[in-house]
Short mmCIF file of C-alpha atoms and ligand atoms in Angstrom, two decimals:
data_model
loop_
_atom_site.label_atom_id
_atom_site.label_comp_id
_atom_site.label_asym_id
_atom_site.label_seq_id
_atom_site.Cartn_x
_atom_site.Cartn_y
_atom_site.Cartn_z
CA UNK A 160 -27.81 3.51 -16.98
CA UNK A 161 -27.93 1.81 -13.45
CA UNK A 162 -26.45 -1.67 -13.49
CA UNK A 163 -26.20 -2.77 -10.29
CA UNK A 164 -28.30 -2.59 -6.86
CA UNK A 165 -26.21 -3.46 -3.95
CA UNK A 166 -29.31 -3.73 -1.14
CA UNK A 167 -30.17 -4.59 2.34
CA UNK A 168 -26.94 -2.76 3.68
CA UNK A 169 -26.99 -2.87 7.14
CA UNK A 170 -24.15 -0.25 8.34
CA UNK A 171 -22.61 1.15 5.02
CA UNK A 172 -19.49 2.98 5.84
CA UNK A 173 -19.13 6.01 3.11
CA UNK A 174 -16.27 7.48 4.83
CA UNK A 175 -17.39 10.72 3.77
CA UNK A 176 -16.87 11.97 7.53
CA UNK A 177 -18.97 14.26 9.41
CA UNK A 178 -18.92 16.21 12.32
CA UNK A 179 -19.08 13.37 14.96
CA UNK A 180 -18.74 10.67 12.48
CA UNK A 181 -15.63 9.26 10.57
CA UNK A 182 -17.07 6.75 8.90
CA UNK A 183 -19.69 8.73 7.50
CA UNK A 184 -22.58 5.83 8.56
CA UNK A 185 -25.54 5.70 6.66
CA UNK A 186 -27.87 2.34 8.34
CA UNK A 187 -30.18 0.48 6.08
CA UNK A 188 -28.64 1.83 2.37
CA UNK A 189 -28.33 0.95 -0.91
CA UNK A 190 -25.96 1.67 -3.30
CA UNK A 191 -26.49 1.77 -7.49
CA UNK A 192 -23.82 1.29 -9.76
CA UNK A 193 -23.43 2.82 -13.25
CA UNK A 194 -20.80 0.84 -14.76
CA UNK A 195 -17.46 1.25 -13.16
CA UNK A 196 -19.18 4.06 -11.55
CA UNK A 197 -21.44 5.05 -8.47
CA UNK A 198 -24.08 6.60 -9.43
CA UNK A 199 -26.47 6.55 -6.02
CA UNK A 200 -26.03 6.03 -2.29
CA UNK A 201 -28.73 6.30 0.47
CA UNK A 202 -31.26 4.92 2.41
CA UNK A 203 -32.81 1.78 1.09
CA UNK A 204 -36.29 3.49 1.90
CA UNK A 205 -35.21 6.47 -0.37
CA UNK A 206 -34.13 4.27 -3.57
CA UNK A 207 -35.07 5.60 -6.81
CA UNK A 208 -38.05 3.67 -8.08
CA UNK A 209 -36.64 2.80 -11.65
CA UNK A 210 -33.47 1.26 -10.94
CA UNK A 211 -31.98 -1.91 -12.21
CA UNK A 212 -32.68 -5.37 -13.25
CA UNK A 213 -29.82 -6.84 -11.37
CA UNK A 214 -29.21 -7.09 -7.67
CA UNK A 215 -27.04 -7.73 -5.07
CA UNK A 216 -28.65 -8.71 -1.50
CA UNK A 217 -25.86 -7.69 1.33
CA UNK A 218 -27.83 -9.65 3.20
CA UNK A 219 -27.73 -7.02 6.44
CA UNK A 220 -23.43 -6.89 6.73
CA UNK A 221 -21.22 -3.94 6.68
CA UNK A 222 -20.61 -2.32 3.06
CA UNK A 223 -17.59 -0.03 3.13
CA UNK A 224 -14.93 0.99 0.26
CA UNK A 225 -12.55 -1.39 -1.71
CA UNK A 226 -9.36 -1.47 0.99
CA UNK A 227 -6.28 0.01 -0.79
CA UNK A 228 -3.03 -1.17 0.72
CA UNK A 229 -0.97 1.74 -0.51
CA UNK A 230 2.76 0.32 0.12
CA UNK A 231 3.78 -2.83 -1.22
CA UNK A 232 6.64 -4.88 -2.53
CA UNK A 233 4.48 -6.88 -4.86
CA UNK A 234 7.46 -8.46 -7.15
CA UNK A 235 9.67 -10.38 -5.70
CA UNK A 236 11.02 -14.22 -6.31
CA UNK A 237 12.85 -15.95 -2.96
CA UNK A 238 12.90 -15.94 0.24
CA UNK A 239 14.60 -15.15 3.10
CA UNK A 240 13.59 -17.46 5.96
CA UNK A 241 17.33 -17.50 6.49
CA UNK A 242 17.19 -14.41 7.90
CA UNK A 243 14.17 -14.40 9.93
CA UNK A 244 15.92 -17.41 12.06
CA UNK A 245 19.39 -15.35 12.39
CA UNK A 246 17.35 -12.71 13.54
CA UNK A 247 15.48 -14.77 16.04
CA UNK A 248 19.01 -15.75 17.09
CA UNK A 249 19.81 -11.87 17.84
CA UNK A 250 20.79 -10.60 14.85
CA UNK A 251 19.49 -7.33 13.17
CA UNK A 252 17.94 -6.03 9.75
CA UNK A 253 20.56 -3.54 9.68
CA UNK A 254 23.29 -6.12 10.21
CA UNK A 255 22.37 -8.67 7.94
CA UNK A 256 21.71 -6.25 5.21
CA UNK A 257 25.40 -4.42 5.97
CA UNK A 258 26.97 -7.85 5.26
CA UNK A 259 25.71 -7.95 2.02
CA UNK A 260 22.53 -10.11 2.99
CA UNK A 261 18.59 -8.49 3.19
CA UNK A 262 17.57 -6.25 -0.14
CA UNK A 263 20.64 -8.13 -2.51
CA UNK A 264 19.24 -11.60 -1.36
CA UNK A 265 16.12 -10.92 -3.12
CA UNK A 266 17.84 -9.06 -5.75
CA UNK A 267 19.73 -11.63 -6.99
CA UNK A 268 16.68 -14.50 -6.90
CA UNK A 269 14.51 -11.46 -8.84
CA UNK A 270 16.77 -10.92 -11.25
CA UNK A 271 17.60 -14.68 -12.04
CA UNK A 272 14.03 -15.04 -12.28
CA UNK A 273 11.55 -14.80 -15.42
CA UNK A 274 8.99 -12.81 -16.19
CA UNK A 275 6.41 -15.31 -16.03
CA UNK A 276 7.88 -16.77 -12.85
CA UNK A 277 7.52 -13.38 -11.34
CA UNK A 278 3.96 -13.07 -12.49
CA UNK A 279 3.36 -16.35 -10.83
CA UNK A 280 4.64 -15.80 -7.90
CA UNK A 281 2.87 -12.78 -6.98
CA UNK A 282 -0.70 -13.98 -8.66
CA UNK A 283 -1.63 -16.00 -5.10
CA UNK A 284 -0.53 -12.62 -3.25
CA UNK A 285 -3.03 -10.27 -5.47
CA UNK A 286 -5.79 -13.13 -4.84
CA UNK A 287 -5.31 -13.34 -1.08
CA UNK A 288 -5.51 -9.61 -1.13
CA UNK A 289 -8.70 -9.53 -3.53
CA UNK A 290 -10.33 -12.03 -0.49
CA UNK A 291 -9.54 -9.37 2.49
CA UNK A 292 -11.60 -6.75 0.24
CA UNK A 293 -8.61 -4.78 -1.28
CA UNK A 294 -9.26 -3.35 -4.70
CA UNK A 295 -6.53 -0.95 -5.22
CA UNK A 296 -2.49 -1.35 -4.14
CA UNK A 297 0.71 0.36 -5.17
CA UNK A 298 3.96 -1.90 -5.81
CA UNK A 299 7.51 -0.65 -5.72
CA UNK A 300 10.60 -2.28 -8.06
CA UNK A 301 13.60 -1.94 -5.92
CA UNK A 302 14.55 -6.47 -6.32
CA UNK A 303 16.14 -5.55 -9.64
CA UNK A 304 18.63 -2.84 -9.56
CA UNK A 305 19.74 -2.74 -12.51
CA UNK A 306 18.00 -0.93 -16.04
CA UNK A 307 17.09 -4.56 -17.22
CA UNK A 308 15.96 -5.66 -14.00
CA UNK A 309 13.93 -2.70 -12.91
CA UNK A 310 12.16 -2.49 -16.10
CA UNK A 311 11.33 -6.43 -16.32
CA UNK A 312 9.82 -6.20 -12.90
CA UNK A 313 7.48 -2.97 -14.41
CA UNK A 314 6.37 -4.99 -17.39
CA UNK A 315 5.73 -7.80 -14.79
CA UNK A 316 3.44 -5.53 -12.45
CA UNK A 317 1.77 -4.46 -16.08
CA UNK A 318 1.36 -7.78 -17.11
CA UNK A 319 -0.57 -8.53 -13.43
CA UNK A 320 -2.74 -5.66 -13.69
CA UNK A 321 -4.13 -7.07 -17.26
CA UNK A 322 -4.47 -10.42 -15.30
CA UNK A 323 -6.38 -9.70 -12.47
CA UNK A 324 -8.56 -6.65 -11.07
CA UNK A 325 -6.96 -5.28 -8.70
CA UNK A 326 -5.42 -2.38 -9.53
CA UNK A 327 -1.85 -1.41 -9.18
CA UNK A 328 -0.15 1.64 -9.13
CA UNK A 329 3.75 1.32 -9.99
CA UNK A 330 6.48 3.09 -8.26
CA UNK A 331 9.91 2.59 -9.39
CA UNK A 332 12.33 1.97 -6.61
CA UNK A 333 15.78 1.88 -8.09
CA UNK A 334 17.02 3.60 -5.06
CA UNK A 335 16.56 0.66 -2.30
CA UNK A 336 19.79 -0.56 -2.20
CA UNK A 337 23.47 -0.27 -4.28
CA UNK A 338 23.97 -3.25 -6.54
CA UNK A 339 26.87 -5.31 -6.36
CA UNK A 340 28.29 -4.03 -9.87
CA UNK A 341 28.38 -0.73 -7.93
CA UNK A 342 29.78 -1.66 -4.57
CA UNK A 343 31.27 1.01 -2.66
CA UNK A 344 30.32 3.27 -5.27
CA UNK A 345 26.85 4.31 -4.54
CA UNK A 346 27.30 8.20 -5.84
CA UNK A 347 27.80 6.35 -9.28
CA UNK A 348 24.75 4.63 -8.54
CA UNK A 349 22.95 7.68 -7.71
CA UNK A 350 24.03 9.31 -10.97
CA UNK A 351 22.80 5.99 -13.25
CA UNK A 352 19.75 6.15 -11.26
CA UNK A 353 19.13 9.58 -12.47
CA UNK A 354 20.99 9.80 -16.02
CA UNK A 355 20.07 6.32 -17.48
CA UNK A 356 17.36 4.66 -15.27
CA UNK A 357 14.79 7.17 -14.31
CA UNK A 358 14.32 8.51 -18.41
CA UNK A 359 14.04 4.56 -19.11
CA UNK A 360 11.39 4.27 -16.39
CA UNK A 361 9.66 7.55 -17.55
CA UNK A 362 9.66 6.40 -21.53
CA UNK A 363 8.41 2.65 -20.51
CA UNK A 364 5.42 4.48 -19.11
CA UNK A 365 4.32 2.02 -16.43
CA UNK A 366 5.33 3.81 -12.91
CA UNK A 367 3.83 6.72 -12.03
CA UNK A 368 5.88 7.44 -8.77
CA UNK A 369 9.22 6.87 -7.41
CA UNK A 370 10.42 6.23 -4.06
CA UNK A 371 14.29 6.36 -2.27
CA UNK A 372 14.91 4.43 1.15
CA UNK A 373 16.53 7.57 2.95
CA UNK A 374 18.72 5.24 5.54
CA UNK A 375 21.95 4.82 7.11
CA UNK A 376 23.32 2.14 4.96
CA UNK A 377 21.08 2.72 2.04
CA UNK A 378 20.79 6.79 0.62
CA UNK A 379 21.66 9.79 1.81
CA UNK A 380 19.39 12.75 2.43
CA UNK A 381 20.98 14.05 -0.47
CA UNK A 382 20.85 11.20 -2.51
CA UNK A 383 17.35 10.75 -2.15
CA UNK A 384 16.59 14.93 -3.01
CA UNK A 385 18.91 14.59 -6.22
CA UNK A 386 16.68 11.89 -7.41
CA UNK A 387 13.47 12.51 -6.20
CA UNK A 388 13.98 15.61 -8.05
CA UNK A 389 15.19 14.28 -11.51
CA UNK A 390 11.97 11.66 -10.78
CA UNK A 391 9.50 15.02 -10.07
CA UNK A 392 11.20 16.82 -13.16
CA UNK A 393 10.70 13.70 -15.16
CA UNK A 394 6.96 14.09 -14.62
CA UNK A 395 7.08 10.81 -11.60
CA UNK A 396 5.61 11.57 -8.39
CA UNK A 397 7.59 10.72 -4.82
CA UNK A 398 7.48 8.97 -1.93
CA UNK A 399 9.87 8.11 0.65
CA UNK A 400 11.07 5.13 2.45
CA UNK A 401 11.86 7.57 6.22
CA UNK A 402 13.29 7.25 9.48
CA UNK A 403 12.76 3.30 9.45
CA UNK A 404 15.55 2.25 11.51
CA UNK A 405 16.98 5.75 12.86
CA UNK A 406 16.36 9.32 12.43
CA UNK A 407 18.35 10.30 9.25
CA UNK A 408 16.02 13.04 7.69
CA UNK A 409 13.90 11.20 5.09
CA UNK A 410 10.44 12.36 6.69
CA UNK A 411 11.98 15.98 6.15
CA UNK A 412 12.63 15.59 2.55
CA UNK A 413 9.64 14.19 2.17
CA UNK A 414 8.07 17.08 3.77
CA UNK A 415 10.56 19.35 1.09
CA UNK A 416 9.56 17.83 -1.63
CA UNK A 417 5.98 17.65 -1.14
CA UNK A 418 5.91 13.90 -1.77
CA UNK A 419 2.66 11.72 -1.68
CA UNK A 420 3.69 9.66 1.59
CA UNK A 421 6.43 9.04 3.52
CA UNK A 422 6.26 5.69 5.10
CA UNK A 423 7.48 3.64 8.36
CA UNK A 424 8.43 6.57 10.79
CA UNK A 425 9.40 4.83 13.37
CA UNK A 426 11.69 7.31 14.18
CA UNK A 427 10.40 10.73 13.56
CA UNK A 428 10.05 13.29 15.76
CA UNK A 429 7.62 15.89 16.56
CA UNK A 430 9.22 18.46 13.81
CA UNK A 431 9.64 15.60 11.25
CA UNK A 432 5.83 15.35 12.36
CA UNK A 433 4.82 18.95 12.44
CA UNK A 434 6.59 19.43 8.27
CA UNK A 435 4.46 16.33 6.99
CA UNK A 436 1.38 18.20 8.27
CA UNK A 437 2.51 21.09 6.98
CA UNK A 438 3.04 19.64 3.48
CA UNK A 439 0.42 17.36 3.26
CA UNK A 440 2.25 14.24 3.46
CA UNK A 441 0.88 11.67 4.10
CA UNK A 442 2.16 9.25 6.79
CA UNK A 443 1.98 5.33 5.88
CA UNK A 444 2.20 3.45 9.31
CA UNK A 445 3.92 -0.30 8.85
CA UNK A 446 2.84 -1.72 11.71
CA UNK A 447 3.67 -5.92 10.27
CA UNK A 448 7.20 -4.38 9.10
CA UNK A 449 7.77 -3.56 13.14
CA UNK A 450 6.49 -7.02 14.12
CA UNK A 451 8.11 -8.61 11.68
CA UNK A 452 11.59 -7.31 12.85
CA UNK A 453 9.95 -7.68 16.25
CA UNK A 454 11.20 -3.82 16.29
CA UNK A 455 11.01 -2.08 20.22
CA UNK A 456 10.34 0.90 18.22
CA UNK A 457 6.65 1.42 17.41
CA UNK A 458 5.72 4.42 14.57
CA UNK A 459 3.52 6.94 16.36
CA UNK A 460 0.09 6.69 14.61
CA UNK A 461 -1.33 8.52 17.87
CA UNK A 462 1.14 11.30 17.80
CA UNK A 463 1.01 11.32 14.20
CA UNK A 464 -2.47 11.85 13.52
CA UNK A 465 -2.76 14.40 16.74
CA UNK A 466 -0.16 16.56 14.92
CA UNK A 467 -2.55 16.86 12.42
CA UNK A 468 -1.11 14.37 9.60
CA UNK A 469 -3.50 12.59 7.33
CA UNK A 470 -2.13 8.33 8.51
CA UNK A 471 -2.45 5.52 6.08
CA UNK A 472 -2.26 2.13 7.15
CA UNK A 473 0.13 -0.75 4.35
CA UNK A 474 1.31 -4.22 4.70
CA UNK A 475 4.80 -3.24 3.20
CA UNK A 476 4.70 -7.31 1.76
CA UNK A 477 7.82 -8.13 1.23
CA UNK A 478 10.18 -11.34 1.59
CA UNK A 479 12.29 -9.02 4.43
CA UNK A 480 10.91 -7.08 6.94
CA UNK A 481 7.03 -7.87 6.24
CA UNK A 482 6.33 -11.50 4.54
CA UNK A 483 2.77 -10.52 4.70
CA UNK A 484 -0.23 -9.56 2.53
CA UNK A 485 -2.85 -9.35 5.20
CA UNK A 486 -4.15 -5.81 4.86
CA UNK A 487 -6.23 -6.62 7.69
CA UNK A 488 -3.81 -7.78 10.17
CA UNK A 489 -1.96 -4.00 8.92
CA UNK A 490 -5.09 -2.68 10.69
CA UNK A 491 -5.51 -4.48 13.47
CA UNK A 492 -1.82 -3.73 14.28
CA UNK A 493 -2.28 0.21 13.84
CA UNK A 494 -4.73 0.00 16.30
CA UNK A 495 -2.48 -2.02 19.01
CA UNK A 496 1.10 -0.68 18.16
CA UNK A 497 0.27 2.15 16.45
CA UNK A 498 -2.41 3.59 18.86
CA UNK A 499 -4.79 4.41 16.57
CA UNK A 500 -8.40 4.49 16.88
CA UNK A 501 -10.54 1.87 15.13
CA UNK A 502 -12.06 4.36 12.38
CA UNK A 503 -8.54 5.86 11.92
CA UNK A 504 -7.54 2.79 11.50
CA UNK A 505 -10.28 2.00 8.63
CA UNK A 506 -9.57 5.43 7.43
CA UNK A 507 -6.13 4.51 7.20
CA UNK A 508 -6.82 1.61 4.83
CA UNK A 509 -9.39 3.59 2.87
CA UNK A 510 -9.51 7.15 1.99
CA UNK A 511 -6.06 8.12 3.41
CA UNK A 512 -4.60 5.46 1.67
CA UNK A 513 -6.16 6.84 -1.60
CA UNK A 514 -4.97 10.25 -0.82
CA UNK A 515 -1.10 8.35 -0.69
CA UNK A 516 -1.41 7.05 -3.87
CA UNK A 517 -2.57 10.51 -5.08
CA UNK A 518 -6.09 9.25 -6.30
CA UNK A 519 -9.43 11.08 -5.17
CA UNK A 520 -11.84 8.75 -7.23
CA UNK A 521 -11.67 5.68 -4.69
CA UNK A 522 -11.14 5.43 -1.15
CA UNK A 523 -14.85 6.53 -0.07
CA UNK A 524 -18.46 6.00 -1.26
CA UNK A 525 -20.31 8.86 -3.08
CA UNK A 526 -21.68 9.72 -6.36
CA UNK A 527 -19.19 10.07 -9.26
CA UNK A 528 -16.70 7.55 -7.34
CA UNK A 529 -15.27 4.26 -8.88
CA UNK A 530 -17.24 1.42 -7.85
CA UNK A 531 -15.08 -0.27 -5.66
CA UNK A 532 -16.51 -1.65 -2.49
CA UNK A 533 -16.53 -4.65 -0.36
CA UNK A 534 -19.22 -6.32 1.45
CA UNK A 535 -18.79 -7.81 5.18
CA UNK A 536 -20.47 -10.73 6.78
CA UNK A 537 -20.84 -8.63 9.27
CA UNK A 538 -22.78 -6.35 11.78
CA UNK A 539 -20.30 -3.62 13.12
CA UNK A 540 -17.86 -1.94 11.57
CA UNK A 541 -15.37 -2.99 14.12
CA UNK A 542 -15.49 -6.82 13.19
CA UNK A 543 -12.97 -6.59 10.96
CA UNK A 544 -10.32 -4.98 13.65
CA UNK A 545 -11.31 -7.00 16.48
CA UNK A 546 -12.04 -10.59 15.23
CA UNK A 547 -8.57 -11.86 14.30
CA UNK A 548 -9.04 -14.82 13.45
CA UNK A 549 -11.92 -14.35 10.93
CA UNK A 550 -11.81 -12.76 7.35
CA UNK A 551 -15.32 -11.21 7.23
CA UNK A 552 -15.04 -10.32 3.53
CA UNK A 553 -18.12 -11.93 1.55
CA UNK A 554 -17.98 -10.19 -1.84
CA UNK A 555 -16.00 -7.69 -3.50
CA UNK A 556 -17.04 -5.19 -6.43
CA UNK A 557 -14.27 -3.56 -8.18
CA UNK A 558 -15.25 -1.53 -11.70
CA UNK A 559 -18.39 -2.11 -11.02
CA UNK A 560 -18.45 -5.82 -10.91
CA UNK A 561 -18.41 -8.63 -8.62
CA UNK A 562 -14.93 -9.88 -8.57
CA UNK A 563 -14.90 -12.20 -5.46
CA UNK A 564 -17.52 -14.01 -3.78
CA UNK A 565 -17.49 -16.33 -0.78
CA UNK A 566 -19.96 -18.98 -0.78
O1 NIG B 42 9.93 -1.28 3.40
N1 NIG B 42 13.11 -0.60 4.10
C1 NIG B 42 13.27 -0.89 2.95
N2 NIG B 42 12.51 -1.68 2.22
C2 NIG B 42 11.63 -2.69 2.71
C3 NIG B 42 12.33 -3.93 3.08
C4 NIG B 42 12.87 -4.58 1.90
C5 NIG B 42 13.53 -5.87 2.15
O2 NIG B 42 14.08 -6.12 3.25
O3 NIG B 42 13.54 -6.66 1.21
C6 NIG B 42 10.72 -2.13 3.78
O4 NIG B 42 10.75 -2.54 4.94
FE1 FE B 43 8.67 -0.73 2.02
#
């Protein structure tokens, strides 16, 4: 039963790409929901003539897919403006987090902090996001560290999803840094990680993937394999946290393992490149994260994508290296640092980015797909990459219904 016309689409961008097309244009469409479902997309002039009672006039703008920002630190209580200003004084992530500062900062703030402070704290993140068009994002633990910790912050990111509509895929990040009860003894760690906290994670039921950040500093490339295996045996997927501040080996694990995404890259090289391909890995480029650090480095979207890897394009929000939840400004970014093209670039906050959170029923616009799109005041697709001071979102649909609207 149709329950929704969307109408008078100027440019809708299916990115269902075609041979000389990326974005998969179709001018002057229509789309009809079912539901949380699409049931019909085409040309306005080809509409089935027994539709639906209600409609929704786009009013001539761009339609394209719900964004999904596919890497995010959602949970988090603190700051660390502290840092930002040391840094703009000369000093480095990797310093500040070797004397004890960065990931424990926010650790210690998370963990003091309760579960309805956490939920309020990242409510006016999920609503910014909801206004720049994004429907779907993934969130990673990693500010709790402990079995209590981790777990609170889960039940937190369930809690939000049941608050809110956008939804969010958990990934359980136990691995982003050794606690303080464990300092200097981060094989320990590794071994509660995988004997205590992963079967916790796995019987709670709420994260679906976990991640390691494979670093200098952080985990080993054999660290990360021995738990990103007990995670895959447990029934979790994986991702990876790789080659962010040197080239240590994560994007090859990744590649090993056959995770869903390995993400930052600034440092991988053309075979760390060439295995992701291989595997069908896909890349998520971090562009704020650089900026943020104000990093010389810049993650290779261009010589990613050219080796044949599938790119997705996150904010990484978080209070350290990316105090941002501007999917938008993610994109505009790929394009400038990352060299990316502009429908790349869409791609990469789109239907790549579903593919990194393993889903194949969001991400584009066709028949049988969630009904999760957004709705530009706007005439070309490119508005949204190239206009940076302007948020061209009008309306969102997510499940089938309208869950934003600008006035
Ligand atoms: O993705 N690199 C590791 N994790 C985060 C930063 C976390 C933090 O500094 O709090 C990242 O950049
Ligand atoms: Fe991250």
């Amino acid at each position: 039963m149709p329950t929704l016309l969307l109408h008078n689409i100027g440019v809708l961008l299916t990115m269902n790409a075609r041979v000389g097309d990326a974005l998969g244009v179709i001018e002057n469409a229509a789309i009809i929901f079912d539901g949380d479902t699409i049931q019909w997309v085409g040309k306005d002039s080809a509409l089935p003539r027994a539709h639906t009672a209600e409609q929704f006039d786009c009013l001539g703008g761009v339609v394209m897919p719900g964004l999904i920002d596919c890497h995010t630190h959602l949970v988090f209580a603190g700051d660390r403006q502290d840092e930002f200003a040391l840094r703009a004084r000369g000093a480095t992530y990797q310093e500040i987090m070797l004397a004890g500062g960065g990931i424990r900062h926010t650790m210690e703030a998370t963990r003091r902090a309760s579960q309805s402070e956490l939920i309020s704290l990242a409510l006016p993140r999920l609503a910014r996001m909801l206004s720049r068009g994004v429907t779907s994002i993934e969130s990673k633990t990693g500010y709790g560290l402990s079995c209590d910790a981790e777990l609170k912050t889960l039940e937190v990111m369930y809690a939000l999803q049941k608050q809110q509509p956008i939804d969010i895929a958990a990934t359980f990040l136990g691995a982003h840094a050794t606690p303080p009860e464990f300092e200097g003894k981060t094989k320990a760690y590794v071994e509660h990680i995988v004997d205590d906290m992963i079967p916790l994670v796995v019987s709670q039921g709420i994260a679906t993937a976990c991640d390691v950040f494979v670093e200098k500093g952080a985990f080993s490339v054999d660290q990360g394999r021995r738990i990103l295996q007990s995670a895959l045996d447990a029934g979790l997927k994986c991702r990876v946290h790789a080659e962010q501040l040197s080239h240590f080996g994560g994007a090859k694990l990744a590649a090993e393992l056959f995770a869903l995404s390995a993400s930052h890259l600034e440092y991988a090289d053309v075979e760390d490149m060439q295995a992701l391909a291989k595997s069908g890995v896909v890349a998520e480029l971090l562009p704020v994260a650089q900026e943020f650090l104000g990093m010389a480095q810049n993650a290779s979207g261009r010589a990613l994508a050219d080796a044949g890897v599938k790119v997705a394009v996150a904010t990484d929000l978080n209070p350290g290296s990316a105090m941002c939840d501007d999917l938008h400004l993610a994109a505009r970014l790929s394009v400038t640092r990352g060299g990316l093209t502009c429908e790349e670039a869409l791609q990469g906050v789109t239907c790549h980015a579903a593919t990194a959170l393993g889903r194949d029923d969001i991400g584009d616009i066709k028949a049988g797909m969630k009904a999760d799109v957004c709705v530009l005041a706007a005439k070309s697709p490119w508005e949204l990459l190239y206009d940076w001071s302007n948020n061209p979102v009008r309306a969102v649909f997510k499940n089938g219904r309208q869950a934003y609207l600008r006035e």
